[in-house]
Amino acid sequence: MFIQNCISIFSKYGSSLLLGVRTTLLVSLTGTALGLMLGLLVGGFRAVKLDYTAGPAARFIKKFFDLLANIYITVFRGTPMMVQALFIYFSLLNVFHWSYLTAAITVISINTGAYMAEIIRSGIQAVDPGQTEAARSLGMSNAQTMMTVVLPQAIRNAFPALGNELIVNIKDSSVLMIISVTELMFQAKSIAGSTFHFSEVYFIEAMIYLILTSIASLILNFIEKHMNKVSVSVPMSDTDPKSINYASRKQAE
């Protein structure tokens, strides 16, 4: 009886549920991508260490940015996304006059950025400092060293945690129904209220979330394995004068 009800509900309301899936994927994928960009910016600046040549102005700007970044990360990691969605949407509604979907993407992006910033910062700090020293010895600037040497390794090291944020966002996007975003949870609640088959509807919803997160996990695992194969199959030579390993070995000598 339970399975029959589930099949009947899905056959009748499947289009509405798929519409919710589309909105869920749009919000979670876009929010994660924008959150990653924000996290790269905040985490990268936080991980940068000023050397002895930095002037007072640069040191003041760095400390001020670190203070703002710490406040941002503490607030958005320490408060529920549902509360953030309500506060941001209604506080800025008269300013931007934005739609529910735009507000939802903004909330997820800002929330994800706080987590991404710490992931990127830890990934950068996990890179061997000798890589930076070797790059600088080859004449690279701080920006070149960060973009071409440190960040690629940091992202590869932190990729499992970065991918996990996407899976979390697929599930946590359900709280955005609080601001009337028509994602999967919103559609399921509407269907359950119409049919009064609450157990069946939420079971279908749970299965859909499980399928989405399982597919995302498979794709992320494939990308991670590909990244690891590339990093292993193209090692830097210890005898190539243009390689970081060569510069590191020369410094050691």
PDB file of C-alpha atoms in Angstrom:
ATOM      1  CA  MET A   1       0.000   0.000   0.000  1.00  0.00           C
ATOM      2  CA  PHE A   2       2.795   2.418   0.910  1.00  0.00           C
ATOM      3  CA  ILE A   3       4.746   1.705  -2.289  1.00  0.00           C
ATOM      4  CA  GLN A   4       1.581   1.942  -4.391  1.00  0.00           C
ATOM      5  CA  ASN A   5       0.811   5.348  -2.901  1.00  0.00           C
ATOM      6  CA  CYS A   6       4.362   6.503  -3.612  1.00  0.00           C
ATOM      7  CA  ILE A   7       4.130   5.409  -7.251  1.00  0.00           C
ATOM      8  CA  SER A   8       0.728   7.049  -7.623  1.00  0.00           C
ATOM      9  CA  ILE A   9       1.902  10.336  -6.097  1.00  0.00           C
ATOM     10  CA  PHE A  10       5.063  10.466  -8.191  1.00  0.00           C
ATOM     11  CA  SER A  11       3.190   9.695 -11.413  1.00  0.00           C
ATOM     12  CA  LYS A  12       0.723  12.503 -10.663  1.00  0.00           C
ATOM     13  CA  TYR A  13       3.039  15.128  -9.184  1.00  0.00           C
ATOM     14  CA  GLY A  14       6.345  14.113 -10.765  1.00  0.00           C
ATOM     15  CA  SER A  15       6.531  17.241 -12.909  1.00  0.00           C
ATOM     16  CA  SER A  16       6.210  19.471  -9.834  1.00  0.00           C
ATOM     17  CA  LEU A  17       8.919  17.525  -8.015  1.00  0.00           C
ATOM     18  CA  LEU A  18      11.228  17.729 -11.035  1.00  0.00           C
ATOM     19  CA  LEU A  19      10.646  21.473 -11.152  1.00  0.00           C
ATOM     20  CA  GLY A  20      11.750  21.586  -7.528  1.00  0.00           C
ATOM     21  CA  VAL A  21      14.823  19.508  -8.403  1.00  0.00           C
ATOM     22  CA  ARG A  22      15.742  21.974 -11.145  1.00  0.00           C
ATOM     23  CA  THR A  23      15.493  24.915  -8.747  1.00  0.00           C
ATOM     24  CA  THR A  24      17.450  23.022  -6.068  1.00  0.00           C
ATOM     25  CA  LEU A  25      20.279  22.260  -8.494  1.00  0.00           C
ATOM     26  CA  LEU A  26      20.310  25.813  -9.854  1.00  0.00           C
ATOM     27  CA  VAL A  27      20.545  27.339  -6.393  1.00  0.00           C
ATOM     28  CA  SER A  28      23.062  24.854  -4.991  1.00  0.00           C
ATOM     29  CA  LEU A  29      25.389  24.741  -8.026  1.00  0.00           C
ATOM     30  CA  THR A  30      25.391  28.502  -8.600  1.00  0.00           C
ATOM     31  CA  GLY A  31      25.707  29.253  -4.895  1.00  0.00           C
ATOM     32  CA  THR A  32      28.595  26.814  -4.492  1.00  0.00           C
ATOM     33  CA  ALA A  33      30.453  28.248  -7.511  1.00  0.00           C
ATOM     34  CA  LEU A  34      30.045  31.835  -6.305  1.00  0.00           C
ATOM     35  CA  GLY A  35      30.892  30.771  -2.758  1.00  0.00           C
ATOM     36  CA  LEU A  36      34.099  29.159  -4.027  1.00  0.00           C
ATOM     37  CA  MET A  37      35.119  32.396  -5.742  1.00  0.00           C
ATOM     38  CA  LEU A  38      34.405  34.336  -2.554  1.00  0.00           C
ATOM     39  CA  GLY A  39      36.267  31.741  -0.498  1.00  0.00           C
ATOM     40  CA  LEU A  40      39.301  31.928  -2.793  1.00  0.00           C
ATOM     41  CA  LEU A  41      39.400  35.692  -2.355  1.00  0.00           C
ATOM     42  CA  VAL A  42      38.944  35.739   1.421  1.00  0.00           C
ATOM     43  CA  GLY A  43      40.961  32.599   2.174  1.00  0.00           C
ATOM     44  CA  GLY A  44      43.778  33.608  -0.161  1.00  0.00           C
ATOM     45  CA  PHE A  45      44.181  37.030   1.426  1.00  0.00           C
ATOM     46  CA  ARG A  46      44.004  35.541   4.922  1.00  0.00           C
ATOM     47  CA  ALA A  47      46.739  33.041   4.105  1.00  0.00           C
ATOM     48  CA  VAL A  48      49.109  35.653   2.670  1.00  0.00           C
ATOM     49  CA  LYS A  49      51.912  36.544   5.054  1.00  0.00           C
ATOM     50  CA  LEU A  50      53.605  39.909   4.674  1.00  0.00           C
ATOM     51  CA  ASP A  51      57.406  39.906   4.584  1.00  0.00           C
ATOM     52  CA  TYR A  52      59.787  42.409   6.134  1.00  0.00           C
ATOM     53  CA  THR A  53      59.599  44.675   3.045  1.00  0.00           C
ATOM     54  CA  ALA A  54      55.897  45.488   3.614  1.00  0.00           C
ATOM     55  CA  GLY A  55      55.226  49.061   4.685  1.00  0.00           C
ATOM     56  CA  PRO A  56      52.984  50.306   7.501  1.00  0.00           C
ATOM     57  CA  ALA A  57      50.087  50.938   5.106  1.00  0.00           C
ATOM     58  CA  ALA A  58      50.198  47.379   3.779  1.00  0.00           C
ATOM     59  CA  ARG A  59      50.332  45.965   7.299  1.00  0.00           C
ATOM     60  CA  PHE A  60      47.361  48.094   8.376  1.00  0.00           C
ATOM     61  CA  ILE A  61      45.307  46.989   5.357  1.00  0.00           C
ATOM     62  CA  LYS A  62      46.191  43.349   6.034  1.00  0.00           C
ATOM     63  CA  LYS A  63      45.157  43.564   9.689  1.00  0.00           C
ATOM     64  CA  PHE A  64      41.946  45.405   8.826  1.00  0.00           C
ATOM     65  CA  PHE A  65      41.045  42.824   6.169  1.00  0.00           C
ATOM     66  CA  ASP A  66      41.804  39.969   8.574  1.00  0.00           C
ATOM     67  CA  LEU A  67      39.500  41.554  11.159  1.00  0.00           C
ATOM     68  CA  LEU A  68      36.642  41.875   8.658  1.00  0.00           C
ATOM     69  CA  ALA A  69      37.243  38.336   7.386  1.00  0.00           C
ATOM     70  CA  ASN A  70      37.177  36.916  10.912  1.00  0.00           C
ATOM     71  CA  ILE A  71      33.890  38.691  11.662  1.00  0.00           C
ATOM     72  CA  TYR A  72      32.366  37.480   8.387  1.00  0.00           C
ATOM     73  CA  ILE A  73      33.453  33.865   8.894  1.00  0.00           C
ATOM     74  CA  THR A  74      32.401  33.806  12.566  1.00  0.00           C
ATOM     75  CA  VAL A  75      28.939  35.216  11.861  1.00  0.00           C
ATOM     76  CA  PHE A  76      28.052  33.051   8.866  1.00  0.00           C
ATOM     77  CA  ARG A  77      29.502  29.851  10.300  1.00  0.00           C
ATOM     78  CA  GLY A  78      27.914  30.451  13.678  1.00  0.00           C
ATOM     79  CA  THR A  79      24.326  31.173  12.637  1.00  0.00           C
ATOM     80  CA  PRO A  80      21.774  28.925  10.854  1.00  0.00           C
ATOM     81  CA  MET A  81      21.274  29.406   7.117  1.00  0.00           C
ATOM     82  CA  MET A  82      17.526  29.706   7.682  1.00  0.00           C
ATOM     83  CA  VAL A  83      18.036  32.723   9.935  1.00  0.00           C
ATOM     84  CA  GLN A  84      20.499  34.210   7.445  1.00  0.00           C
ATOM     85  CA  ALA A  85      17.990  33.764   4.621  1.00  0.00           C
ATOM     86  CA  LEU A  86      15.209  35.519   6.507  1.00  0.00           C
ATOM     87  CA  PHE A  87      17.429  38.372   7.687  1.00  0.00           C
ATOM     88  CA  ILE A  88      19.155  39.020   4.357  1.00  0.00           C
ATOM     89  CA  TYR A  89      16.010  38.698   2.261  1.00  0.00           C
ATOM     90  CA  PHE A  90      13.784  40.999   4.300  1.00  0.00           C
ATOM     91  CA  SER A  91      16.551  43.450   5.250  1.00  0.00           C
ATOM     92  CA  LEU A  92      17.569  44.100   1.646  1.00  0.00           C
ATOM     93  CA  LEU A  93      14.213  43.612  -0.053  1.00  0.00           C
ATOM     94  CA  ASN A  94      13.464  47.347  -0.220  1.00  0.00           C
ATOM     95  CA  VAL A  95      17.003  48.024  -1.468  1.00  0.00           C
ATOM     96  CA  PHE A  96      17.367  45.495  -4.283  1.00  0.00           C
ATOM     97  CA  HIS A  97      13.713  44.515  -4.844  1.00  0.00           C
ATOM     98  CA  TRP A  98      15.046  41.080  -5.672  1.00  0.00           C
ATOM     99  CA  SER A  99      13.262  37.849  -6.459  1.00  0.00           C
ATOM    100  CA  TYR A 100      13.165  34.831  -4.178  1.00  0.00           C
ATOM    101  CA  LEU A 101      15.604  32.964  -6.431  1.00  0.00           C
ATOM    102  CA  THR A 102      18.184  35.764  -6.497  1.00  0.00           C
ATOM    103  CA  ALA A 103      17.984  36.102  -2.723  1.00  0.00           C
ATOM    104  CA  ALA A 104      18.404  32.346  -2.289  1.00  0.00           C
ATOM    105  CA  ILE A 105      21.523  32.230  -4.473  1.00  0.00           C
ATOM    106  CA  THR A 106      22.946  35.223  -2.592  1.00  0.00           C
ATOM    107  CA  VAL A 107      22.364  33.581   0.788  1.00  0.00           C
ATOM    108  CA  ILE A 108      23.954  30.278  -0.230  1.00  0.00           C
ATOM    109  CA  SER A 109      26.909  32.069  -1.871  1.00  0.00           C
ATOM    110  CA  ILE A 110      27.698  34.155   1.198  1.00  0.00           C
ATOM    111  CA  ASN A 111      27.180  31.228   3.571  1.00  0.00           C
ATOM    112  CA  THR A 112      29.314  28.885   1.453  1.00  0.00           C
ATOM    113  CA  GLY A 113      32.012  31.523   1.064  1.00  0.00           C
ATOM    114  CA  ALA A 114      32.601  31.537   4.821  1.00  0.00           C
ATOM    115  CA  TYR A 115      33.250  27.781   4.842  1.00  0.00           C
ATOM    116  CA  MET A 116      35.225  27.855   1.593  1.00  0.00           C
ATOM    117  CA  ALA A 117      37.499  30.583   2.958  1.00  0.00           C
ATOM    118  CA  GLU A 118      38.622  28.380   5.846  1.00  0.00           C
ATOM    119  CA  ILE A 119      39.016  25.364   3.551  1.00  0.00           C
ATOM    120  CA  ILE A 120      41.162  27.353   1.100  1.00  0.00           C
ATOM    121  CA  ARG A 121      43.210  28.898   3.902  1.00  0.00           C
ATOM    122  CA  SER A 122      43.991  25.497   5.408  1.00  0.00           C
ATOM    123  CA  GLY A 123      44.773  24.130   1.944  1.00  0.00           C
ATOM    124  CA  ILE A 124      47.238  26.945   1.295  1.00  0.00           C
ATOM    125  CA  GLN A 125      48.892  26.467   4.669  1.00  0.00           C
ATOM    126  CA  ALA A 126      49.272  22.742   3.915  1.00  0.00           C
ATOM    127  CA  VAL A 127      51.463  23.498   0.873  1.00  0.00           C
ATOM    128  CA  ASP A 128      55.163  23.060   1.622  1.00  0.00           C
ATOM    129  CA  PRO A 129      56.691  26.523   2.276  1.00  0.00           C
ATOM    130  CA  GLY A 130      59.674  25.392   0.240  1.00  0.00           C
ATOM    131  CA  GLN A 131      57.470  25.601  -2.860  1.00  0.00           C
ATOM    132  CA  THR A 132      56.951  29.316  -2.255  1.00  0.00           C
ATOM    133  CA  GLU A 133      60.611  29.930  -1.508  1.00  0.00           C
ATOM    134  CA  ALA A 134      61.667  28.065  -4.639  1.00  0.00           C
ATOM    135  CA  ALA A 135      59.205  30.009  -6.791  1.00  0.00           C
ATOM    136  CA  ARG A 136      60.473  33.305  -5.406  1.00  0.00           C
ATOM    137  CA  SER A 137      64.052  32.224  -6.084  1.00  0.00           C
ATOM    138  CA  LEU A 138      63.062  31.777  -9.735  1.00  0.00           C
ATOM    139  CA  GLY A 139      61.988  35.422  -9.839  1.00  0.00           C
ATOM    140  CA  MET A 140      58.249  34.975  -9.459  1.00  0.00           C
ATOM    141  CA  SER A 141      56.252  37.703  -7.739  1.00  0.00           C
ATOM    142  CA  ASN A 142      53.959  37.028  -4.788  1.00  0.00           C
ATOM    143  CA  ALA A 143      50.932  37.054  -7.095  1.00  0.00           C
ATOM    144  CA  GLN A 144      52.564  34.701  -9.619  1.00  0.00           C
ATOM    145  CA  THR A 145      53.641  32.345  -6.864  1.00  0.00           C
ATOM    146  CA  MET A 146      50.159  32.245  -5.369  1.00  0.00           C
ATOM    147  CA  MET A 147      48.325  31.779  -8.685  1.00  0.00           C
ATOM    148  CA  THR A 148      50.666  29.312 -10.432  1.00  0.00           C
ATOM    149  CA  VAL A 149      52.275  27.364  -7.590  1.00  0.00           C
ATOM    150  CA  VAL A 150      50.385  27.563  -4.301  1.00  0.00           C
ATOM    151  CA  LEU A 151      46.692  27.783  -5.263  1.00  0.00           C
ATOM    152  CA  PRO A 152      46.659  24.808  -7.690  1.00  0.00           C
ATOM    153  CA  GLN A 153      48.186  22.579  -5.011  1.00  0.00           C
ATOM    154  CA  ALA A 154      45.933  24.009  -2.296  1.00  0.00           C
ATOM    155  CA  ILE A 155      42.788  23.389  -4.347  1.00  0.00           C
ATOM    156  CA  ARG A 156      43.880  19.841  -5.145  1.00  0.00           C
ATOM    157  CA  ASN A 157      44.591  19.148  -1.468  1.00  0.00           C
ATOM    158  CA  ALA A 158      41.288  20.681  -0.351  1.00  0.00           C
ATOM    159  CA  PHE A 159      39.151  19.307  -3.189  1.00  0.00           C
ATOM    160  CA  PRO A 160      37.369  16.641  -1.057  1.00  0.00           C
ATOM    161  CA  ALA A 161      36.258  19.311   1.415  1.00  0.00           C
ATOM    162  CA  LEU A 162      35.292  21.675  -1.406  1.00  0.00           C
ATOM    163  CA  GLY A 163      33.203  18.962  -3.040  1.00  0.00           C
ATOM    164  CA  ASN A 164      31.558  18.163   0.258  1.00  0.00           C
ATOM    165  CA  GLU A 165      30.270  21.744   0.395  1.00  0.00           C
ATOM    166  CA  LEU A 166      28.342  21.131  -2.830  1.00  0.00           C
ATOM    167  CA  ILE A 167      26.683  18.046  -1.343  1.00  0.00           C
ATOM    168  CA  VAL A 168      25.853  19.976   1.829  1.00  0.00           C
ATOM    169  CA  ASN A 169      24.333  22.797  -0.226  1.00  0.00           C
ATOM    170  CA  ILE A 170      22.118  20.402  -2.175  1.00  0.00           C
ATOM    171  CA  LYS A 171      20.617  19.255   1.118  1.00  0.00           C
ATOM    172  CA  ASP A 172      20.678  22.567   2.989  1.00  0.00           C
ATOM    173  CA  SER A 173      18.929  24.393   0.146  1.00  0.00           C
ATOM    174  CA  SER A 174      15.748  22.891   1.601  1.00  0.00           C
ATOM    175  CA  VAL A 175      15.719  25.578   4.312  1.00  0.00           C
ATOM    176  CA  LEU A 176      15.241  28.234   1.624  1.00  0.00           C
ATOM    177  CA  MET A 177      11.591  27.303   1.405  1.00  0.00           C
ATOM    178  CA  ILE A 178      11.266  29.688   4.356  1.00  0.00           C
ATOM    179  CA  ILE A 179      11.525  32.591   1.862  1.00  0.00           C
ATOM    180  CA  SER A 180       9.174  30.849  -0.632  1.00  0.00           C
ATOM    181  CA  VAL A 181      11.824  29.517  -3.023  1.00  0.00           C
ATOM    182  CA  THR A 182      10.101  26.786  -5.038  1.00  0.00           C
ATOM    183  CA  GLU A 183      12.818  24.172  -4.553  1.00  0.00           C
ATOM    184  CA  LEU A 184      12.277  20.489  -3.823  1.00  0.00           C
ATOM    185  CA  MET A 185      11.258  20.878  -0.175  1.00  0.00           C
ATOM    186  CA  PHE A 186       8.734  23.603  -1.043  1.00  0.00           C
ATOM    187  CA  GLN A 187       7.150  21.421  -3.727  1.00  0.00           C
ATOM    188  CA  ALA A 188       7.049  18.364  -1.461  1.00  0.00           C
ATOM    189  CA  LYS A 189       5.391  20.311   1.330  1.00  0.00           C
ATOM    190  CA  SER A 190       2.774  21.651  -1.070  1.00  0.00           C
ATOM    191  CA  ILE A 191       2.052  18.165  -2.425  1.00  0.00           C
ATOM    192  CA  ALA A 192       1.861  16.668   1.065  1.00  0.00           C
ATOM    193  CA  GLY A 193      -0.589  19.371   2.112  1.00  0.00           C
ATOM    194  CA  SER A 194      -2.782  18.604  -0.895  1.00  0.00           C
ATOM    195  CA  THR A 195      -2.768  14.808  -0.682  1.00  0.00           C
ATOM    196  CA  PHE A 196      -2.385  14.320   3.099  1.00  0.00           C
ATOM    197  CA  HIS A 197       0.033  11.461   2.313  1.00  0.00           C
ATOM    198  CA  PHE A 198       2.853  12.983   4.325  1.00  0.00           C
ATOM    199  CA  SER A 199       4.933   9.833   4.805  1.00  0.00           C
ATOM    200  CA  GLU A 200       4.824   8.891   1.127  1.00  0.00           C
ATOM    201  CA  VAL A 201       5.634  12.378  -0.158  1.00  0.00           C
ATOM    202  CA  TYR A 202       8.559  12.945   2.187  1.00  0.00           C
ATOM    203  CA  PHE A 203       9.873   9.453   1.445  1.00  0.00           C
ATOM    204  CA  ILE A 204       9.904  10.328  -2.263  1.00  0.00           C
ATOM    205  CA  GLU A 205      11.621  13.599  -1.439  1.00  0.00           C
ATOM    206  CA  ALA A 206      14.263  11.825   0.644  1.00  0.00           C
ATOM    207  CA  MET A 207      14.953   9.381  -2.206  1.00  0.00           C
ATOM    208  CA  ILE A 208      15.357  12.244  -4.673  1.00  0.00           C
ATOM    209  CA  TYR A 209      17.832  13.993  -2.365  1.00  0.00           C
ATOM    210  CA  LEU A 210      19.706  10.704  -1.966  1.00  0.00           C
ATOM    211  CA  ILE A 211      19.926  10.269  -5.740  1.00  0.00           C
ATOM    212  CA  LEU A 212      21.131  13.850  -6.247  1.00  0.00           C
ATOM    213  CA  THR A 213      23.834  13.633  -3.580  1.00  0.00           C
ATOM    214  CA  SER A 214      24.942  10.170  -4.768  1.00  0.00           C
ATOM    215  CA  ILE A 215      25.360  11.407  -8.352  1.00  0.00           C
ATOM    216  CA  ALA A 216      27.245  14.471  -7.103  1.00  0.00           C
ATOM    217  CA  SER A 217      29.540  12.226  -5.023  1.00  0.00           C
ATOM    218  CA  LEU A 218      30.302  10.005  -8.023  1.00  0.00           C
ATOM    219  CA  ILE A 219      31.125  13.008 -10.219  1.00  0.00           C
ATOM    220  CA  LEU A 220      33.318  14.589  -7.539  1.00  0.00           C
ATOM    221  CA  ASN A 221      35.166  11.301  -6.923  1.00  0.00           C
ATOM    222  CA  PHE A 222      35.810  10.975 -10.666  1.00  0.00           C
ATOM    223  CA  ILE A 223      37.196  14.538 -10.839  1.00  0.00           C
ATOM    224  CA  GLU A 224      39.367  13.955  -7.767  1.00  0.00           C
ATOM    225  CA  LYS A 225      40.835  10.745  -9.217  1.00  0.00           C
ATOM    226  CA  HIS A 226      41.519  12.513 -12.508  1.00  0.00           C
ATOM    227  CA  MET A 227      43.266  15.379 -10.703  1.00  0.00           C
ATOM    228  CA  ASN A 228      45.419  12.922  -8.748  1.00  0.00           C
ATOM    229  CA  LYS A 229      46.352  11.025 -11.923  1.00  0.00           C
ATOM    230  CA  VAL A 230      47.381  14.231 -13.659  1.00  0.00           C
ATOM    231  CA  SER A 231      49.496  15.360 -10.699  1.00  0.00           C
ATOM    232  CA  VAL A 232      51.238  11.951 -10.564  1.00  0.00           C
ATOM    233  CA  SER A 233      51.707  11.511 -14.312  1.00  0.00           C
ATOM    234  CA  VAL A 234      53.300  14.954 -14.777  1.00  0.00           C
ATOM    235  CA  PRO A 235      55.834  15.238 -11.956  1.00  0.00           C
ATOM    236  CA  MET A 236      58.276  18.141 -11.878  1.00  0.00           C
ATOM    237  CA  SER A 237      61.787  17.121 -12.747  1.00  0.00           C
ATOM    238  CA  ASP A 238      64.619  17.565 -10.298  1.00  0.00           C
ATOM    239  CA  THR A 239      66.962  18.289 -13.209  1.00  0.00           C
ATOM    240  CA  ASP A 240      64.888  20.879 -15.071  1.00  0.00           C
ATOM    241  CA  PRO A 241      66.202  24.385 -14.225  1.00  0.00           C
ATOM    242  CA  LYS A 242      62.673  25.765 -14.665  1.00  0.00           C
ATOM    243  CA  SER A 243      61.113  23.417 -12.129  1.00  0.00           C
ATOM    244  CA  ILE A 244      60.301  24.224  -8.530  1.00  0.00           C
ATOM    245  CA  ASN A 245      61.896  20.981  -7.374  1.00  0.00           C
ATOM    246  CA  TYR A 246      65.145  21.916  -9.047  1.00  0.00           C
ATOM    247  CA  ALA A 247      65.181  25.316  -7.369  1.00  0.00           C
ATOM    248  CA  SER A 248      64.425  23.733  -3.997  1.00  0.00           C
ATOM    249  CA  ARG A 249      67.264  21.246  -4.420  1.00  0.00           C
ATOM    250  CA  LYS A 250      69.688  24.000  -5.386  1.00  0.00           C
ATOM    251  CA  GLN A 251      68.713  26.009  -2.334  1.00  0.00           C
ATOM    252  CA  ALA A 252      69.305  22.998  -0.129  1.00  0.00           C
ATOM    253  CA  GLU A 253      72.759  22.562  -1.643  1.00  0.00           C
TER     254      GLU A 253
END
